[in-house]
Amino acid sequence: MKRILTALGLITSLYVGEGWTRERALTLAGSTTVLPIAQRAAEEFMNLHPDVSISVRGGGSGVGIAALIDGTVDIANSSRPIKTKELKKAREKGIKPVGTVIAKDGIAVIVHPSNPVGELSLAQIRAIYTGEINKWKEVGGESKTIVVISRDVASGTFEVFKKLALGGERVRPDALMLASNKAVATTVAKTPGAIGYIGLGYLSPEVKAVKVEGVYPSKEDVVSGEYKLARPLFMYTDGEPRGLAGEFINFILSPKGQKIVEELGFVPVK
Amino acid sequence: MAWMVLFLGLLGPAHICAGAGATKFKVYTWFRYTMGTKGGDIEKSQFAVKRGYLRWEHKFSDAVKSRVTVDIFSSDEGPHGAGLKLKDAYVEFKVAPEVELKAGLQKTYFGLIYDWEYITVEKALEDKQKLVASKDYGISVGGYLPQGYGEWRLEVANGEGYNKAGKDVDESPAYLANLRVIPIPGITVGASLLKEGGDRLLVAGTGRAVLGPAEVWSEFLRSEKGDVVSLGFMLMPVFGIHPKVDIVSRCDYWDKDVDKDGDSLTRYIAGLNYYLIREPKVMVQAFWERERQEGEDPEDELSIQLRWEFASGKF
């Protein structure tokens, strides 16, 4: 038994030794909507600062915030504000989550380009997603059955869409729940009767964005507040952004960083 | 109690029948080597799987979710060399913003036991001294204070705990109240009360202070059962000396009957946690524990535990 314990001790000390190396590093995790902004900004930032290593992971807003609370990341990317339960956990651990809005995003409701429907009210969107409306002809379209596509429940986009468009109501059980904005766009592009929703940055000519309450999801109308399905995108830090995390967030808020935001189809905040 | 049951009867099925939702699962396991000595003689030296939990959680809607957890364990006490215990079996309803109602086998919202994270391999003091069980059958209502300033809960439960059912449960329900407040980030204070029948009263005061990599947990307990009053406390400092390593020590004191001499107990624990992976958790725990019953030889125990978990989603 002594030999086993000695071996365990050796293995443990090897692992411990490995983790003691220090470097100028930054770790981010969270929202898949914020992910492309974080990744592009990280690449540019590392080009400007060769001594810096930035690791960016997805996982969803909830995963990112949990990691910030556990102290395993420096920045949590989130496409929704932090929840009370998460705030309580953070406060218990002495973490003070501070959210910085780095961009705004409109959630575009999309249909197949061949679909003649070009406008929907929030009430109609809610009725489609909760199962009250099943045919396109009920909203001025053809007699096709509506194929409802949604993001999965771990996504911040899903939570915001549910809150803003569905008034908190549950998505119909036969909806197809997909894991990314890209998957939703691809599926709607291939399915003539489909309806879905994606971040503005994922709009392409292969899908058609419909007007919501008479307003097209343009960047101008997201900024002005005219477009109703819009949300801020956050980077959460423990306390006000400082050190390397502060430098990185300031970079995203700089003209160069906000240009990345715009190039990716999101709405700059500066 | 009747109004709660009626409410659940009306509300529950309406939500549950509304359609399918999302299901996730989690598995967590403890594999432990233990060496126990008393008066210098080795009394125990063995490997064991101390815990094998399987947990399922199903979200019917934003307002309704359910959790079931079973503990599968090896045991030579039964005829088949294994055992099975139900640890959670409840449904949770969101009844108002930041307020939820739980019905079924659920946590006992008392002291530190309900979110005890096993920072050492040892149980919470109220669990170790068998004052309350970690889970119980009952109904509870609770929620969060605004802006994450804390949490509260009221509970009605059997009082005997999850491993007692049927004839081992008396007619008196236990009433629990729990409040935790976080006045400033890193400082948590709490108070809990459990009252069962006319002669059992249990009170806990808890505290947790976190400053950077250092934190201290503390708990004071007072138990009154008939004419017997017991008192005790626990103090547990934790130091994160590295992102992967915490050093932990703990001191327990328990006086079983304050009016009698010679029945107090002290317990000292020291060791470390090494996190190979923080999330999902894969860690090694190595702890030494000394327990001394007043007037007796101390008992020492060395535990080295590999603990791991995995899940299909975030719990």
CSV table of N, CA and C in Angstrom, one decimal, chain A residues 1 4-5 8 11-12 14-16 18-22 62-63 65-66 70 72 83-96 153 158 162 168-171 173, chain B residues 18-20 22 33 45 47 60-62 65 98 115 144-151 180 182-188 208 210 241-242 244-245 274 276 278-279 302 304 314:
chain,number,residue,atom,x,y,z
A,1,MET,N,0.8,-1.2,0.0
A,1,MET,CA,0.0,0.0,0.0
A,1,MET,C,0.9,1.3,0.0
A,4,ILE,N,1.8,2.3,-3.5
A,4,ILE,CA,0.6,3.0,-4.2
A,4,ILE,C,0.6,4.5,-3.8
A,5,LEU,N,0.7,4.7,-2.4
A,5,LEU,CA,0.6,6.1,-2.0
A,5,LEU,C,1.7,6.9,-2.5
A,8,LEU,N,1.0,7.8,-6.1
A,8,LEU,CA,0.0,8.9,-6.1
A,8,LEU,C,0.6,10.2,-5.8
A,11,ILE,N,2.6,11.4,-8.9
A,11,ILE,CA,1.8,11.9,-10.0
A,11,ILE,C,1.2,13.2,-9.7
A,12,THR,N,0.7,13.4,-8.4
A,12,THR,CA,0.1,14.7,-8.0
A,12,THR,C,1.1,15.8,-8.1
A,14,LEU,N,3.7,16.0,-10.0
A,14,LEU,CA,4.0,16.3,-11.4
A,14,LEU,C,2.9,17.3,-12.0
A,15,TYR,N,1.7,17.0,-11.7
A,15,TYR,CA,0.6,17.8,-12.2
A,15,TYR,C,0.6,19.2,-11.6
A,16,VAL,N,0.9,19.3,-10.3
A,16,VAL,CA,1.0,20.5,-9.6
A,16,VAL,C,2.1,21.4,-10.2
A,18,GLU,N,3.3,21.4,-13.1
A,18,GLU,CA,2.9,21.8,-14.5
A,18,GLU,C,2.1,23.1,-14.5
A,19,GLY,N,1.2,23.2,-13.5
A,19,GLY,CA,0.3,24.4,-13.5
A,19,GLY,C,0.9,25.7,-12.9
A,20,TRP,N,2.2,25.6,-12.5
A,20,TRP,CA,2.7,26.8,-11.8
A,20,TRP,C,3.4,27.9,-12.7
A,21,THR,N,3.4,27.5,-14.0
A,21,THR,CA,4.0,28.4,-15.0
A,21,THR,C,3.1,29.7,-15.1
A,22,ARG,N,3.7,30.9,-15.2
A,22,ARG,CA,2.9,32.1,-15.3
A,22,ARG,C,3.2,32.8,-16.7
A,62,GLY,N,-24.6,31.0,-20.0
A,62,GLY,CA,-24.6,30.5,-18.6
A,62,GLY,C,-23.3,29.8,-18.2
A,63,VAL,N,-22.7,29.1,-19.2
A,63,VAL,CA,-21.4,28.4,-18.9
A,63,VAL,C,-20.3,29.5,-18.6
A,65,ILE,N,-20.7,32.6,-17.5
A,65,ILE,CA,-20.8,33.3,-16.2
A,65,ILE,C,-20.5,32.3,-15.1
A,66,ALA,N,-20.8,31.1,-15.2
A,66,ALA,CA,-20.4,30.1,-14.1
A,66,ALA,C,-18.9,30.0,-14.0
A,70,ASP,N,-16.5,30.8,-10.9
A,70,ASP,CA,-15.5,29.8,-10.4
A,70,ASP,C,-14.1,30.3,-10.5
A,72,THR,N,-12.3,30.6,-13.2
A,72,THR,CA,-11.6,29.9,-14.2
A,72,THR,C,-11.5,30.7,-15.5
A,83,LYS,N,-28.3,36.7,-14.2
A,83,LYS,CA,-29.5,36.4,-13.5
A,83,LYS,C,-29.3,36.6,-12.0
A,84,THR,N,-30.3,36.7,-11.2
A,84,THR,CA,-30.2,36.9,-9.8
A,84,THR,C,-29.5,35.8,-9.1
A,85,LYS,N,-29.9,34.5,-9.5
A,85,LYS,CA,-29.3,33.4,-8.9
A,85,LYS,C,-27.7,33.4,-9.2
A,86,GLU,N,-27.3,33.8,-10.3
A,86,GLU,CA,-25.9,33.9,-10.7
A,86,GLU,C,-25.2,35.0,-9.8
A,87,LEU,N,-26.0,36.1,-9.7
A,87,LEU,CA,-25.4,37.2,-8.9
A,87,LEU,C,-25.2,36.8,-7.4
A,88,LYS,N,-26.1,36.0,-6.9
A,88,LYS,CA,-26.0,35.5,-5.5
A,88,LYS,C,-24.8,34.6,-5.4
A,89,LYS,N,-24.6,33.7,-6.3
A,89,LYS,CA,-23.4,32.8,-6.3
A,89,LYS,C,-22.2,33.6,-6.4
A,90,ALA,N,-22.2,34.6,-7.2
A,90,ALA,CA,-21.0,35.4,-7.4
A,90,ALA,C,-20.7,36.2,-6.1
A,91,ARG,N,-21.7,36.8,-5.5
A,91,ARG,CA,-21.5,37.6,-4.3
A,91,ARG,C,-20.9,36.7,-3.2
A,92,GLU,N,-21.5,35.5,-3.1
A,92,GLU,CA,-21.0,34.6,-2.0
A,92,GLU,C,-19.5,34.3,-2.2
A,93,LYS,N,-19.0,34.3,-3.4
A,93,LYS,CA,-17.6,34.0,-3.6
A,93,LYS,C,-16.7,35.2,-3.7
A,94,GLY,N,-17.4,36.4,-3.4
A,94,GLY,CA,-16.6,37.6,-3.4
A,94,GLY,C,-16.3,38.2,-4.8
A,95,ILE,N,-17.1,37.6,-5.8
A,95,ILE,CA,-16.9,38.1,-7.2
A,95,ILE,C,-18.0,39.2,-7.4
A,96,LYS,N,-17.5,40.3,-8.0
A,96,LYS,CA,-18.5,41.4,-8.4
A,96,LYS,C,-18.6,41.5,-9.9
A,153,VAL,N,-32.1,25.5,-25.7
A,153,VAL,CA,-32.4,26.2,-24.5
A,153,VAL,C,-31.2,26.8,-23.8
A,158,PHE,N,-31.8,32.2,-27.5
A,158,PHE,CA,-33.1,31.6,-27.2
A,158,PHE,C,-33.7,32.4,-26.0
A,162,LYS,N,-37.1,34.4,-26.4
A,162,LYS,CA,-38.3,34.0,-25.6
A,162,LYS,C,-38.9,35.1,-24.8
A,168,GLY,N,-42.1,35.2,-22.7
A,168,GLY,CA,-41.8,34.2,-21.7
A,168,GLY,C,-42.5,32.9,-21.9
A,169,GLU,N,-43.3,32.8,-22.9
A,169,GLU,CA,-44.0,31.5,-23.2
A,169,GLU,C,-43.1,30.5,-23.8
A,170,ARG,N,-43.5,29.2,-23.6
A,170,ARG,CA,-42.7,28.1,-24.0
A,170,ARG,C,-42.8,27.9,-25.5
A,171,VAL,N,-41.7,27.5,-26.1
A,171,VAL,CA,-41.7,27.2,-27.6
A,171,VAL,C,-42.4,25.9,-27.8
A,173,PRO,N,-43.5,22.2,-28.6
A,173,PRO,CA,-42.7,21.0,-28.4
A,173,PRO,C,-42.2,20.4,-29.7
B,18,ALA,N,-48.2,20.2,-20.8
B,18,ALA,CA,-48.0,21.2,-21.9
B,18,ALA,C,-47.1,20.7,-23.0
B,19,GLY,N,-46.3,19.7,-22.8
B,19,GLY,CA,-45.4,19.2,-23.8
B,19,GLY,C,-44.1,18.8,-23.3
B,20,ALA,N,-43.2,18.4,-24.3
B,20,ALA,CA,-41.9,17.9,-23.9
B,20,ALA,C,-40.9,19.0,-23.7
B,22,ALA,N,-36.6,19.8,-22.0
B,22,ALA,CA,-35.2,19.4,-22.1
B,22,ALA,C,-34.8,18.5,-20.9
B,33,TYR,N,-9.5,5.8,-0.8
B,33,TYR,CA,-8.7,4.9,0.0
B,33,TYR,C,-8.8,5.4,1.4
B,45,SER,N,-8.0,-0.4,6.4
B,45,SER,CA,-7.2,0.0,5.2
B,45,SER,C,-7.9,-0.6,4.0
B,47,PHE,N,-9.9,0.3,-0.1
B,47,PHE,CA,-10.4,1.1,-1.2
B,47,PHE,C,-12.0,0.9,-1.2
B,60,PHE,N,-39.7,21.0,-17.9
B,60,PHE,CA,-41.0,21.0,-18.7
B,60,PHE,C,-41.2,22.3,-19.4
B,61,SER,N,-40.9,23.4,-18.6
B,61,SER,CA,-41.1,24.7,-19.2
B,61,SER,C,-40.3,25.7,-18.3
B,62,ASP,N,-40.3,26.9,-18.6
B,62,ASP,CA,-39.6,27.9,-17.7
B,62,ASP,C,-40.1,27.8,-16.3
B,65,LYS,N,-39.8,22.4,-13.4
B,65,LYS,CA,-38.7,21.4,-13.7
B,65,LYS,C,-38.7,20.4,-12.6
B,98,GLU,N,-38.6,35.1,-9.1
B,98,GLU,CA,-37.6,34.7,-8.0
B,98,GLU,C,-38.1,34.0,-6.8
B,115,ASP,N,-26.0,23.1,0.9
B,115,ASP,CA,-25.1,23.4,-0.3
B,115,ASP,C,-23.7,23.0,0.1
B,144,TYR,N,-34.8,34.1,-4.1
B,144,TYR,CA,-33.6,34.9,-4.0
B,144,TYR,C,-34.0,36.4,-3.6
B,145,LEU,N,-33.1,37.0,-2.8
B,145,LEU,CA,-33.3,38.4,-2.5
B,145,LEU,C,-32.8,39.2,-3.8
B,146,PRO,N,-33.4,40.4,-4.0
B,146,PRO,CA,-33.0,41.2,-5.2
B,146,PRO,C,-31.5,41.5,-5.3
B,147,GLN,N,-31.0,41.5,-6.5
B,147,GLN,CA,-29.6,41.9,-6.8
B,147,GLN,C,-28.7,40.8,-6.2
B,148,GLY,N,-29.1,39.6,-5.9
B,148,GLY,CA,-28.2,38.6,-5.4
B,148,GLY,C,-27.8,38.8,-4.0
B,149,TYR,N,-28.6,39.5,-3.2
B,149,TYR,CA,-28.2,39.8,-1.8
B,149,TYR,C,-28.5,38.6,-0.9
B,150,GLY,N,-29.0,37.5,-1.4
B,150,GLY,CA,-29.1,36.4,-0.5
B,150,GLY,C,-30.3,35.5,-0.9
B,151,GLU,N,-30.7,34.6,0.0
B,151,GLU,CA,-31.8,33.7,-0.3
B,151,GLU,C,-32.6,33.4,0.9
B,180,ARG,N,-30.3,33.5,4.3
B,180,ARG,CA,-28.8,33.8,4.1
B,180,ARG,C,-28.8,35.2,3.4
B,182,ILE,N,-26.1,38.3,2.0
B,182,ILE,CA,-24.7,38.6,1.5
B,182,ILE,C,-24.6,40.2,1.5
B,183,PRO,N,-24.4,40.8,2.6
B,183,PRO,CA,-24.4,42.3,2.7
B,183,PRO,C,-23.4,42.9,1.8
B,184,ILE,N,-22.2,42.3,1.7
B,184,ILE,CA,-21.1,42.8,0.8
B,184,ILE,C,-20.5,41.6,0.1
B,185,PRO,N,-20.1,41.7,-1.2
B,185,PRO,CA,-19.5,40.5,-1.8
B,185,PRO,C,-18.4,39.9,-1.0
B,186,GLY,N,-18.5,38.6,-0.8
B,186,GLY,CA,-17.5,37.8,-0.1
B,186,GLY,C,-17.9,37.6,1.4
B,187,ILE,N,-18.9,38.2,1.9
B,187,ILE,CA,-19.4,38.0,3.3
B,187,ILE,C,-20.8,37.5,3.3
B,188,THR,N,-21.0,36.3,3.8
B,188,THR,CA,-22.3,35.7,3.8
B,188,THR,C,-22.6,35.3,5.3
B,208,ARG,N,-19.6,32.9,6.2
B,208,ARG,CA,-18.6,32.6,5.2
B,208,ARG,C,-17.9,33.9,4.8
B,210,VAL,N,-14.9,35.4,2.2
B,210,VAL,CA,-14.0,35.1,1.1
B,210,VAL,C,-13.2,36.4,0.8
B,241,ILE,N,-3.7,28.0,-2.8
B,241,ILE,CA,-2.3,28.4,-3.0
B,241,ILE,C,-1.9,28.4,-4.5
B,242,HIS,N,-2.8,27.9,-5.3
B,242,HIS,CA,-2.5,27.7,-6.7
B,242,HIS,C,-3.9,27.6,-7.4
B,244,LYS,N,-4.9,25.4,-9.1
B,244,LYS,CA,-5.4,24.0,-9.0
B,244,LYS,C,-5.3,23.4,-7.6
B,245,VAL,N,-4.8,24.1,-6.6
B,245,VAL,CA,-4.6,23.5,-5.3
B,245,VAL,C,-5.2,24.4,-4.2
B,274,TYR,N,-6.7,18.9,-4.9
B,274,TYR,CA,-6.0,19.2,-6.2
B,274,TYR,C,-7.0,19.0,-7.3
B,276,LEU,N,-7.7,18.5,-11.0
B,276,LEU,CA,-7.1,18.2,-12.3
B,276,LEU,C,-7.9,19.0,-13.3
B,278,ARG,N,-11.4,21.7,-13.2
B,278,ARG,CA,-12.4,22.4,-12.3
B,278,ARG,C,-13.8,22.1,-12.8
B,279,GLU,N,-14.1,22.2,-14.1
B,279,GLU,CA,-15.4,22.0,-14.6
B,279,GLU,C,-15.5,21.2,-15.9
B,302,LEU,N,-6.8,8.5,7.5
B,302,LEU,CA,-6.2,9.1,6.3
B,302,LEU,C,-7.1,8.8,5.1
B,304,ILE,N,-7.7,9.3,0.9
B,304,ILE,CA,-7.3,9.9,-0.4
B,304,ILE,C,-8.3,9.5,-1.4
B,314,LYS,N,-25.3,22.1,-18.1
B,314,LYS,CA,-25.0,22.8,-16.9
B,314,LYS,C,-26.0,22.6,-15.8
